[in-house]
XYZ file of C-alpha atoms in Angstrom:
692
model
C -51.462 -50.654 16.384
C -49.154 -50.672 19.366
C -46.094 -50.954 16.801
C -47.500 -47.853 14.818
C -47.920 -45.878 18.038
C -44.384 -46.829 19.211
C -42.831 -45.970 15.851
C -44.474 -42.613 15.985
C -43.261 -41.657 19.421
C -39.689 -42.889 18.308
C -40.026 -40.556 15.198
C -41.235 -37.520 17.294
C -38.355 -38.013 19.981
C -35.734 -38.423 17.281
C -36.736 -35.373 15.309
C -36.903 -33.261 18.523
C -33.523 -34.295 19.673
C -31.645 -33.723 16.256
C -30.357 -30.427 15.389
C -30.402 -28.809 11.905
C -27.749 -26.200 12.618
C -25.620 -25.134 10.811
C -28.149 -24.798 8.012
C -26.357 -24.903 4.659
C -27.714 -21.943 2.333
C -25.280 -22.757 -0.568
C -27.527 -25.203 -2.318
C -31.302 -25.616 -3.678
C -32.340 -22.193 -4.211
C -35.343 -21.168 -6.368
C -34.653 -17.966 -8.492
C -36.819 -15.633 -10.668
C -36.690 -12.128 -12.159
C -37.920 -9.064 -10.739
C -38.726 -8.530 -7.038
C -41.304 -11.117 -5.553
C -42.311 -10.524 -1.949
C -44.832 -13.194 -1.246
C -45.214 -15.614 -4.267
C -44.334 -19.242 -3.605
C -41.727 -20.624 -6.073
C -44.100 -23.150 -7.628
C -44.663 -21.866 -11.240
C -42.521 -21.975 -14.461
C -41.005 -18.511 -13.841
C -38.859 -19.829 -11.147
C -35.632 -21.796 -11.792
C -33.802 -24.174 -9.500
C -30.161 -22.985 -8.715
C -28.487 -26.314 -7.353
C -25.489 -24.511 -5.890
C -24.375 -20.873 -5.349
C -23.065 -18.529 -6.689
C -26.046 -16.916 -8.195
C -24.156 -16.076 -11.293
C -24.166 -19.711 -12.306
C -27.941 -19.232 -13.523
C -28.143 -15.662 -14.548
C -27.442 -16.498 -18.091
C -30.613 -18.419 -18.259
C -32.656 -15.449 -17.943
C -33.509 -12.883 -20.687
C -32.548 -9.459 -19.643
C -33.883 -6.167 -21.183
C -30.921 -3.996 -22.231
C -30.391 -0.676 -20.305
C -32.670 -1.618 -17.371
C -32.125 -2.415 -13.923
C -31.712 -6.174 -13.354
C -33.830 -7.645 -10.495
C -33.649 -11.008 -8.965
C -35.492 -12.764 -6.098
C -34.053 -15.848 -4.463
C -36.115 -18.158 -2.208
C -35.090 -21.114 -0.069
C -36.805 -23.228 2.671
C -34.939 -24.622 5.671
C -36.059 -26.654 8.899
C -35.386 -25.765 12.396
C -35.890 -28.441 15.116
C -36.717 -27.898 18.963
C -33.195 -28.614 19.811
C -32.208 -25.626 17.738
C -34.271 -23.341 19.718
C -32.878 -24.779 23.010
C -29.272 -24.056 21.751
C -30.037 -20.401 21.402
C -31.510 -19.848 24.933
C -27.814 -18.645 25.830
C -27.069 -17.730 22.343
C -28.709 -16.495 19.078
C -29.459 -17.476 15.772
C -27.094 -15.933 13.124
C -27.271 -15.560 9.326
C -23.965 -15.222 7.356
C -23.855 -14.469 3.650
C -20.460 -14.209 2.208
C -21.008 -11.604 -0.372
C -23.958 -9.715 -2.131
C -23.956 -7.426 -5.028
C -25.361 -5.052 -5.407
C -28.620 -3.689 -3.785
C -30.182 -6.383 -1.567
C -32.895 -7.136 0.923
C -33.071 -10.086 3.030
C -36.467 -11.660 4.489
C -36.880 -14.404 6.913
C -40.579 -15.701 6.878
C -41.747 -12.539 5.307
C -39.891 -10.178 7.955
C -37.169 -7.830 6.508
C -34.072 -8.550 8.677
C -31.289 -6.516 6.646
C -30.887 -4.379 3.498
C -28.402 -2.080 2.038
C -28.342 0.498 -0.880
C -31.165 2.492 -2.329
C -33.146 2.257 -5.524
C -34.889 5.322 -6.993
C -36.688 5.685 -10.331
C -35.411 2.207 -11.208
C -31.852 3.287 -10.713
C -29.587 2.459 -7.955
C -28.950 5.555 -6.287
C -26.612 4.095 -3.615
C -24.722 0.849 -3.894
C -25.182 -1.749 -1.069
C -22.651 -4.535 -1.916
C -20.854 -5.951 1.101
C -18.727 -8.727 2.269
C -19.508 -11.074 5.037
C -23.074 -10.018 6.062
C -23.781 -11.152 9.585
C -27.337 -10.733 11.130
C -28.580 -11.725 14.559
C -31.875 -13.467 13.948
C -34.919 -12.738 16.540
C -36.336 -15.877 17.737
C -39.783 -14.843 17.088
C -39.024 -14.429 13.264
C -38.328 -18.212 13.116
C -40.473 -21.183 13.525
C -39.951 -24.802 14.631
C -40.070 -26.813 11.395
C -40.490 -24.976 8.066
C -38.891 -21.592 7.530
C -38.177 -19.516 4.428
C -35.415 -17.113 3.494
C -35.931 -14.659 0.541
C -33.268 -12.301 -0.879
C -34.026 -9.547 -3.284
C -31.088 -8.244 -5.399
C -30.581 -5.561 -7.957
C -27.663 -4.428 -10.207
C -27.137 -2.144 -13.154
C -26.276 -3.695 -16.425
C -22.495 -4.532 -16.623
C -22.037 -4.733 -12.972
C -21.861 -7.664 -10.707
C -25.224 -9.206 -9.803
C -24.205 -12.262 -7.500
C -24.422 -14.041 -4.147
C -21.187 -15.905 -3.260
C -21.096 -19.378 -2.145
C -18.204 -18.638 0.366
C -15.599 -15.998 0.894
C -12.465 -16.470 2.702
C -13.325 -19.946 3.376
C -16.706 -19.035 5.232
C -19.898 -20.314 3.493
C -23.330 -19.078 3.511
C -25.463 -20.445 6.505
C -27.504 -19.885 9.377
C -25.683 -21.128 12.724
C -25.186 -20.061 16.423
C -23.929 -16.519 16.834
C -20.988 -17.837 18.767
C -19.920 -19.971 15.781
C -19.891 -16.801 13.631
C -17.434 -15.036 15.872
C -14.557 -16.628 14.011
C -15.554 -14.727 10.956
C -15.195 -11.156 12.398
C -12.010 -12.460 14.167
C -9.289 -10.663 12.193
C -6.420 -10.538 14.674
C -4.148 -12.415 12.146
C -4.908 -9.846 9.601
C -4.316 -6.938 11.630
C -1.040 -8.425 12.990
C 0.132 -8.819 9.373
C -1.287 -5.336 8.366
C 0.667 -3.627 10.974
C 3.951 -5.846 10.157
C 3.725 -4.710 6.475
C 3.130 -1.167 7.487
C 6.225 -0.882 9.699
C 8.255 -2.752 7.099
C 7.300 -0.113 4.811
C 8.075 2.792 7.307
C 11.559 0.995 8.028
C 12.567 0.907 4.362
C 11.186 4.534 3.908
C 13.476 5.595 6.747
C 16.343 3.812 4.918
C 15.638 5.759 1.816
C 15.521 8.967 3.675
C 18.907 8.345 4.996
C 20.398 7.300 1.566
C 18.393 8.743 -1.311
C 20.527 7.060 -3.910
C 19.064 3.615 -2.881
C 15.759 4.176 -4.348
C 14.659 0.627 -4.376
C 14.077 1.113 -0.674
C 11.537 3.740 -1.374
C 9.799 1.528 -3.933
C 9.753 -1.420 -1.466
C 8.361 1.063 1.267
C 5.485 2.021 -1.071
C 4.701 -1.293 -1.945
C 4.573 -2.299 1.790
C 2.444 0.527 2.774
C 0.074 0.308 -0.193
C -0.520 -3.379 0.561
C -1.172 -2.699 4.194
C -3.839 -0.130 3.104
C -5.252 -2.681 0.587
C -5.502 -5.208 3.444
C -7.460 -2.564 5.581
C -10.067 -2.249 2.792
C -10.315 -6.101 2.473
C -10.917 -6.288 6.230
C -14.265 -6.154 8.083
C -13.098 -3.069 10.094
C -13.386 -0.896 7.055
C -16.932 -0.911 7.393
C -16.700 0.991 10.661
C -15.493 3.949 8.720
C -19.201 4.436 7.246
C -17.996 4.995 3.626
C -20.382 4.636 0.810
C -19.613 1.193 -0.839
C -18.818 2.593 -4.140
C -16.500 5.313 -2.691
C -14.699 2.633 -0.624
C -14.277 0.531 -3.855
C -12.812 3.251 -5.656
C -10.221 3.812 -3.025
C -9.452 0.142 -2.838
C -8.973 -0.051 -6.595
C -6.609 2.944 -6.676
C -4.487 1.281 -4.151
C -4.578 -1.970 -5.631
C -3.891 -0.876 -9.113
C -0.594 0.756 -8.048
C 0.627 -1.873 -5.594
C 2.136 -4.159 -8.035
C 3.806 -1.096 -9.846
C 5.974 -0.405 -6.675
C 6.988 -4.180 -6.637
C 8.045 -3.971 -10.045
C 9.948 -0.788 -9.751
C 11.625 -2.248 -6.516
C 12.905 -5.459 -8.409
C 14.289 -3.473 -11.284
C 16.284 -0.948 -8.992
C 17.428 -3.748 -6.798
C 18.940 -5.972 -9.537
C 19.561 -3.548 -12.240
C 19.899 -0.217 -10.592
C 17.646 1.327 -13.372
C 14.138 1.540 -14.666
C 13.358 0.090 -18.256
C 10.952 1.460 -20.589
C 8.683 -1.484 -20.077
C 8.264 -0.704 -16.340
C 7.717 3.034 -17.213
C 4.897 2.029 -19.580
C 3.402 -0.396 -17.054
C 3.482 2.467 -14.363
C 1.704 4.953 -16.612
C -0.785 2.408 -17.788
C -1.633 1.487 -14.085
C -1.850 5.120 -12.935
C -4.122 5.928 -15.866
C -6.524 3.167 -14.807
C -6.325 3.991 -11.010
C -7.394 7.480 -11.749
C -9.812 6.876 -14.458
C -11.943 4.422 -12.360
C -12.303 7.386 -9.776
C -14.646 9.090 -12.246
C -16.779 6.209 -13.967
C -19.803 4.254 -13.076
C -19.851 1.084 -11.154
C -20.258 -1.062 -14.369
C -17.392 0.872 -16.098
C -15.219 0.442 -12.879
C -15.777 -3.394 -12.948
C -14.684 -3.369 -16.637
C -11.412 -1.244 -15.849
C -10.775 -3.926 -12.961
C -10.934 -6.805 -15.515
C -8.437 -4.952 -17.795
C -6.061 -4.576 -14.982
C -6.347 -8.171 -13.843
C -5.256 -9.277 -17.336
C -2.415 -6.740 -17.245
C -1.398 -7.685 -13.708
C -0.810 -11.177 -14.910
C 1.573 -9.851 -17.719
C 3.278 -7.981 -14.741
C 3.841 -11.406 -13.058
C 5.706 -12.640 -16.140
C 7.862 -9.480 -16.095
C 8.852 -9.943 -12.408
C 9.760 -13.522 -13.026
C 11.867 -12.624 -16.038
C 13.815 -10.178 -13.885
C 14.425 -12.516 -11.186
C 15.447 -15.545 -13.401
C 17.817 -13.131 -15.281
C 19.554 -12.281 -11.986
C 19.572 -15.905 -11.040
C 21.295 -16.659 -14.434
C 23.791 -13.957 -13.580
C 24.693 -15.982 -10.571
C 23.328 -13.438 -7.996
C 22.803 -15.295 -4.655
C 20.343 -12.842 -3.405
C 18.236 -13.434 -6.501
C 17.993 -17.264 -5.862
C 16.970 -16.540 -2.341
C 14.321 -14.046 -3.335
C 12.988 -16.354 -6.098
C 11.102 -18.547 -3.705
C 9.395 -15.596 -2.146
C 8.506 -14.024 -5.396
C 7.085 -17.307 -6.790
C 5.014 -17.658 -3.556
C 3.822 -13.944 -3.816
C 2.855 -14.290 -7.611
C 1.212 -17.646 -6.865
C -1.061 -16.411 -4.142
C -1.776 -13.101 -5.957
C -2.529 -14.972 -9.251
C -4.816 -17.259 -7.373
C -6.699 -14.253 -5.722
C -6.909 -12.326 -9.052
C -8.276 -15.182 -11.114
C -10.744 -15.990 -8.182
C -11.812 -12.530 -8.168
C -12.185 -11.964 -12.033
C -14.104 -15.379 -12.521
C -11.750 -16.204 -15.381
C -11.163 -19.691 -13.710
C -13.781 -21.196 -11.505
C -11.691 -20.943 -8.286
C -12.541 -19.177 -5.009
C -10.762 -15.789 -3.906
C -9.331 -16.935 -0.617
C -7.426 -13.753 0.141
C -4.154 -15.522 0.145
C -2.128 -12.577 -1.040
C -1.477 -11.455 2.582
C 0.394 -14.555 3.422
C 2.258 -14.399 0.181
C 3.645 -11.143 1.076
C 4.536 -12.559 4.493
C 6.829 -15.200 2.775
C 8.181 -12.537 0.453
C 9.128 -10.301 3.371
C 10.702 -13.350 5.177
C 12.720 -13.973 1.974
C 14.187 -10.664 2.129
C 15.006 -11.228 5.691
C 16.828 -14.452 4.656
C 18.760 -12.519 2.076
C 19.781 -10.021 4.858
C 20.638 -12.687 7.356
C 22.707 -14.656 4.929
C 24.697 -11.340 4.071
C 25.358 -10.924 7.659
C 26.155 -14.508 8.315
C 28.791 -14.277 5.468
C 30.580 -11.377 7.074
C 30.180 -12.915 10.445
C 31.804 -16.052 9.175
C 34.741 -14.318 7.723
C 35.234 -12.355 11.099
C 35.271 -15.615 12.971
C 37.825 -17.008 10.657
C 39.937 -14.156 11.134
C 39.510 -14.382 14.891
C 40.558 -17.876 15.002
C 43.830 -17.246 13.364
C 44.319 -13.888 14.945
C 46.274 -15.096 17.987
C 48.564 -17.449 15.883
C 49.073 -14.642 13.538
C 50.024 -12.127 16.330
C 52.557 -14.622 17.805
C 54.111 -15.152 14.357
C 54.202 -11.556 13.480
C 55.758 -10.954 16.976
C 58.534 -13.412 16.513
C 59.185 -11.961 12.986
C 59.294 -8.336 14.306
C 61.766 -9.400 17.108
C 64.040 -11.119 14.649
C 63.986 -8.208 12.117
C 63.884 -5.348 14.410
C 67.589 -4.552 13.655
C 66.953 -4.369 10.024
C 63.860 -2.239 10.272
C 65.704 1.190 10.275
C 67.917 0.280 7.308
C 64.914 -0.888 5.330
C 63.242 2.361 6.425
C 65.980 4.405 5.144
C 66.295 2.355 1.785
C 62.311 2.759 1.436
C 62.276 6.442 1.936
C 65.201 6.822 -0.558
C 62.960 5.007 -3.222
C 60.150 7.368 -2.178
C 62.334 10.424 -2.604
C 63.559 9.286 -6.103
C 60.017 8.550 -7.248
C 58.811 11.836 -5.979
C 61.465 13.720 -7.799
C 60.447 11.853 -11.040
C 56.756 12.921 -10.291
C 57.423 16.501 -9.889
C 58.067 17.571 -13.369
C 55.103 15.488 -14.409
C 52.410 17.065 -12.025
C 52.250 20.375 -14.011
C 49.482 23.066 -14.580
C 50.910 25.006 -17.701
C 47.950 27.162 -18.431
C 48.109 30.762 -19.643
C 44.666 31.651 -20.598
C 42.613 34.844 -19.996
C 39.420 32.788 -20.515
C 40.060 29.832 -18.051
C 41.298 30.059 -14.593
C 42.752 26.934 -13.222
C 43.692 26.096 -9.632
C 44.932 22.914 -8.171
C 45.422 21.352 -4.764
C 47.507 18.121 -4.184
C 47.664 16.499 -0.746
C 49.320 12.859 -0.687
C 48.499 10.886 2.261
C 52.081 9.374 2.639
C 54.464 11.763 4.160
C 58.125 10.865 4.735
C 61.481 12.467 5.444
C 64.801 11.833 3.763
C 68.071 13.415 4.692
C 66.239 16.235 6.223
C 63.794 16.944 3.341
C 60.161 16.481 3.850
C 58.193 15.090 0.920
C 55.007 13.451 -0.066
C 54.190 10.539 -2.156
C 51.031 8.981 -3.593
C 48.775 7.811 -6.601
C 46.953 11.089 -7.268
C 48.025 13.533 -10.075
C 46.859 16.484 -11.782
C 48.095 17.580 -15.144
C 47.008 20.503 -17.446
C 48.375 22.133 -20.664
C 47.138 24.011 -23.741
C 46.781 22.510 -27.132
C 45.414 23.571 -30.649
C 42.811 21.441 -32.461
C 41.656 22.719 -35.835
C 42.849 26.168 -35.243
C 40.999 26.505 -31.791
C 42.625 26.702 -28.443
C 41.880 24.053 -25.811
C 42.800 23.575 -22.133
C 43.522 19.931 -21.723
C 43.568 18.526 -18.206
C 43.564 15.016 -16.528
C 43.006 14.153 -12.745
C 44.094 10.550 -12.060
C 43.948 8.331 -9.017
C 46.216 5.167 -9.422
C 45.361 2.042 -7.693
C 47.565 1.244 -4.556
C 49.148 3.142 -1.820
C 52.389 5.051 -1.639
C 55.050 3.523 -4.262
C 52.423 1.295 -6.000
C 50.121 4.297 -6.560
C 52.954 6.626 -7.236
C 54.128 4.094 -10.064
C 50.650 4.287 -11.598
C 50.580 8.110 -11.485
C 54.177 8.065 -13.183
C 53.040 6.058 -15.999
C 49.840 8.058 -16.430
C 51.918 11.282 -16.408
C 54.500 10.014 -18.865
C 51.984 8.683 -21.292
C 49.564 11.678 -21.143
C 52.363 14.276 -21.432
C 53.873 12.252 -24.274
C 50.394 12.508 -26.182
C 50.139 16.237 -25.450
C 53.696 16.758 -26.822
C 52.983 14.855 -29.955
C 49.828 17.088 -30.397
C 51.804 20.166 -29.885
C 54.548 19.390 -32.237
C 52.953 17.511 -35.120
C 50.487 19.457 -37.158
C 48.736 16.385 -38.525
C 47.838 15.531 -34.963
C 45.970 18.997 -34.562
C 43.643 18.209 -37.182
C 41.183 16.302 -34.994
C 37.983 16.903 -33.200
C 38.036 17.101 -29.454
C 35.924 14.046 -29.135
C 38.410 11.987 -31.281
C 41.436 13.548 -29.481
C 40.076 12.336 -26.347
C 39.131 8.915 -27.326
C 42.682 8.354 -29.027
C 44.359 9.631 -25.706
C 42.015 7.259 -23.661
C 42.766 4.149 -25.911
C 46.500 4.816 -25.815
C 46.399 5.046 -21.867
C 44.133 1.893 -21.867
C 46.618 -0.093 -24.023
C 49.574 0.971 -21.743
C 47.793 -0.058 -18.440
C 46.248 -3.202 -19.889
C 49.558 -4.570 -20.303
C 50.011 -4.614 -16.390
C 47.437 -7.394 -16.413
C 45.194 -5.710 -13.786
C 47.879 -4.976 -11.433
C 47.753 -1.305 -11.965
C 44.538 0.450 -12.492
C 43.753 4.089 -12.571
C 40.515 6.132 -12.421
C 40.589 9.499 -14.381
C 38.638 12.448 -15.520
C 40.020 13.566 -18.726
C 38.759 16.509 -20.702
C 39.192 19.505 -22.992
C 37.703 23.008 -22.626
C 37.560 25.241 -25.652
C 38.666 28.530 -24.418
C 36.659 30.700 -26.525
C 33.199 29.002 -26.130
C 33.525 27.240 -22.824
C 32.315 23.929 -24.224
C 33.669 21.096 -21.943
C 34.609 17.698 -23.581
C 35.226 14.920 -21.167
C 35.057 11.334 -20.042
C 34.994 9.845 -16.578
C 36.542 6.431 -15.901
C 35.261 5.303 -12.499
C 36.330 8.518 -10.913
C 34.218 10.648 -8.335
C 31.576 12.720 -10.350
C 32.429 16.180 -11.491
C 30.767 18.937 -9.579
C 29.391 22.036 -11.263
C 29.098 25.221 -9.066
C 26.572 27.721 -10.686
C 24.773 30.590 -9.073
C 25.691 29.455 -5.598
C 24.389 25.779 -6.082
C 26.664 22.909 -6.412
C 25.602 19.761 -8.309
C 26.716 16.613 -10.022
C 26.857 16.721 -13.898
C 26.930 12.814 -13.992
C 24.480 10.521 -12.938
C 25.638 7.024 -13.799
C 29.028 5.182 -14.410
C 29.990 4.627 -17.991
C 33.588 3.410 -17.850
C 35.690 1.322 -15.644
C 39.047 2.231 -14.634
C 41.877 2.639 -17.278
C 43.739 -0.956 -17.225
C 40.558 -2.949 -16.678
C 40.525 -5.891 -19.116
C 37.636 -6.595 -21.410
C 36.574 -2.795 -22.079
C 35.554 -2.909 -25.674
C 33.283 -0.908 -28.000
C 32.842 2.799 -28.390
C 33.764 5.224 -25.643
C 31.212 8.042 -25.336
C 32.714 11.525 -24.619
C 30.363 13.793 -22.783
C 29.652 17.410 -23.875
C 28.825 19.984 -21.246
C 28.553 23.805 -22.324
C 29.898 26.204 -19.452
C 28.331 29.505 -18.716
C 30.150 32.684 -17.692
C 31.355 32.395 -14.074
C 30.728 28.374 -13.909
C 33.309 26.566 -11.692
C 34.049 22.925 -12.162
C 35.442 20.895 -9.247
C 37.217 17.605 -10.217
C 38.836 15.414 -7.440
C 39.683 12.033 -6.302
C 38.015 10.070 -3.738
C 40.005 11.536 -0.940
C 37.275 14.282 -0.963
C 34.700 11.913 0.334
C 36.671 9.318 2.360
C 36.913 11.522 5.376
C 37.420 10.180 8.794
C 34.440 11.478 10.864
C 35.390 9.828 14.211
C 38.073 7.511 15.587
C 37.478 5.733 18.504
C 40.090 4.944 21.319
C 40.224 1.223 20.031
C 41.159 2.370 16.627
C 37.820 2.099 14.853
C 37.275 4.688 12.352
C 33.840 6.119 11.100
C 34.214 6.954 7.321
C 32.013 9.318 5.641
C 29.643 7.595 3.049
C 27.654 10.398 1.749
C 29.069 11.661 -1.328
C 26.840 14.572 -1.514
C 28.773 16.048 1.733
C 31.296 17.409 -0.843
C 28.329 19.394 -2.586
C 27.481 20.965 0.712
C 30.993 21.830 1.273
C 31.439 23.476 -2.061
C 28.262 25.736 -1.381
C 29.453 26.525 2.050
C 32.808 27.670 0.604
C 31.104 29.543 -2.250
C 33.480 27.915 -4.776
C 36.700 29.036 -3.190
C 39.416 26.197 -3.278
C 41.358 27.187 -0.006
C 37.936 27.297 1.812
C 37.036 24.021 0.544
C 40.116 22.322 1.936
C 39.422 24.008 5.206
C 35.824 23.052 5.339
C 36.594 19.364 4.399
C 38.992 19.261 7.387
C 36.230 20.677 9.628
C 33.805 17.558 8.458
C 36.801 14.942 9.085
C 40.366 14.131 8.600
C 41.738 12.753 5.343
C 42.033 9.158 4.988
C 43.464 8.998 1.591
C 45.306 11.156 -1.020
C 43.347 14.256 -2.068
C 43.581 16.350 -5.370
C 41.245 19.141 -6.283
C 41.114 20.848 -9.751
C 39.151 24.106 -9.873
C 38.305 25.157 -13.312
C 36.410 28.518 -13.923
C 35.469 29.723 -17.238
C 35.273 33.559 -17.549
C 34.334 33.689 -21.190
C 31.151 35.388 -22.641
C 30.107 33.283 -25.730
C 26.331 33.473 -26.451
C 24.792 30.323 -27.562
C 21.852 30.254 -29.990
C 19.055 27.962 -29.163
C 17.519 26.194 -32.294
């Protein structure tokens, strides 16, 4: 008898000193259809759910089509006296990771939380929510046996579920102080603001350099992802949005976020957007807009379609990066790691959210993007280090080179003047050869041609001041198939002074020879403008290619039919042609098609562009001296060169198409740093074109 009494006392002591907290709510639930407020789970209509999520057991029930699906979940749990002692300075707290859609939660028959609204067996207001945290009143709980009852409802086709865990936080009852970490989102907000400001930073880059559109797409990707993270945080519930409205906005943002990443990748590595990317963009945009106007069930279906499509998007991204890696792009190799991590975390979250694979959505994408951003930072840092290393190498040898150059200058000082005179003599003779080549023989009432030539190198020989450089303008008139054409070329030969002049000399001789053959030989006049330009181009290419890459020249070569004003031309890596029409200047080209004449390996067909001029249209063709203006020169010799090629458009508009005013206004912007040639071509004809 004494032993029994002692054992009972020991049991009471042990049970009162042990704590049941935290109470695991992920296992051993009883589930039945419909809302059951008070019935105990002891008949055959109740089924046992060994472990959450609730979706594991739903297929075992028979559901009537077209009607609201209702479920009741019941679970018992124990609380010890020790648990109640712990909450004297704290509180009991219930955590449910995620519930969808309408729900009511009862503890020992008392309603402690609910969300959503049901009217006439239809969900009038959705109630699904992440991380439901409820502080439990002590008088709702008992020492010993307790019961939690959850009533859920969802429309057919939408999610009816209670998650086991979300973001690695499981369903349980614990002290409120232990649940504070669920609401602690400092890390999330730090990443959110980081991504947002990265987006703003790249957006400012695009604002300054509109041609670098990949900065715009990366900015949109960063900003959209930061907005998406807001909607995946607990803070979004403070906005008081209807859950379905909140979901619509979240889906709209998340559907378009991968699109911006795809466009960024294509523009960064290929500088163009493929038809596949355009199709994916349109597809995602249609889904994003469509889900704004459908029911919750259909919205979930659209989400599943997008989740499958975004996996295909991941394959496209990988293909683009791997193609760049195969092309030996160092930046692609460094970005590959970040992209793989980003796609890996994104794929994990998508598969976890979609239920295609039985894994948990851990919201890892925010960290994947962090690694991706760091990957880009490494690329930029490596670029800087490469430049810095080159500067260091130059600095290390600078003193030695200065000493060597000083000694050489001292030893050859007496010869400098003789060499200078000899050099100026060579310059003078070369300039005499170039003078008859740089001609503008045009006598036309339909086309007005003006030119401006300013070579950077100026010299004086025997009292005569001359200029020499690699820029050249030639124009003349020819007849093709009985029609009069004005032919012109504006060339910029590689190299400075005598080297550039040599290239211009070769260009002028070959081009004029081709023109003379056309003028003198009737057979050569029986050609189309396109064929004439192509044959002229290939003849120049053959001559310059023989110099084995030591002499290259950029050109704009063209014909203007005097009666109709149709322009036939090609541009071989020359600054883009400017059209001045109705007071507005614009480029008529958008992309590079041909490399400089003399570049080896140029094979295949050459495309001749056709551009119809209207009455009063003015074309401006010029060398890169129009853009390479010295904006500022510091006292230590550093020069700031203009890098905005659209500045010339502003000058043309300001000058109203007047050639002399253009030269004056260019000098107001900055001083010339290179040879400059400008060809102004105005068509005065009046040919009416009939639209088909």
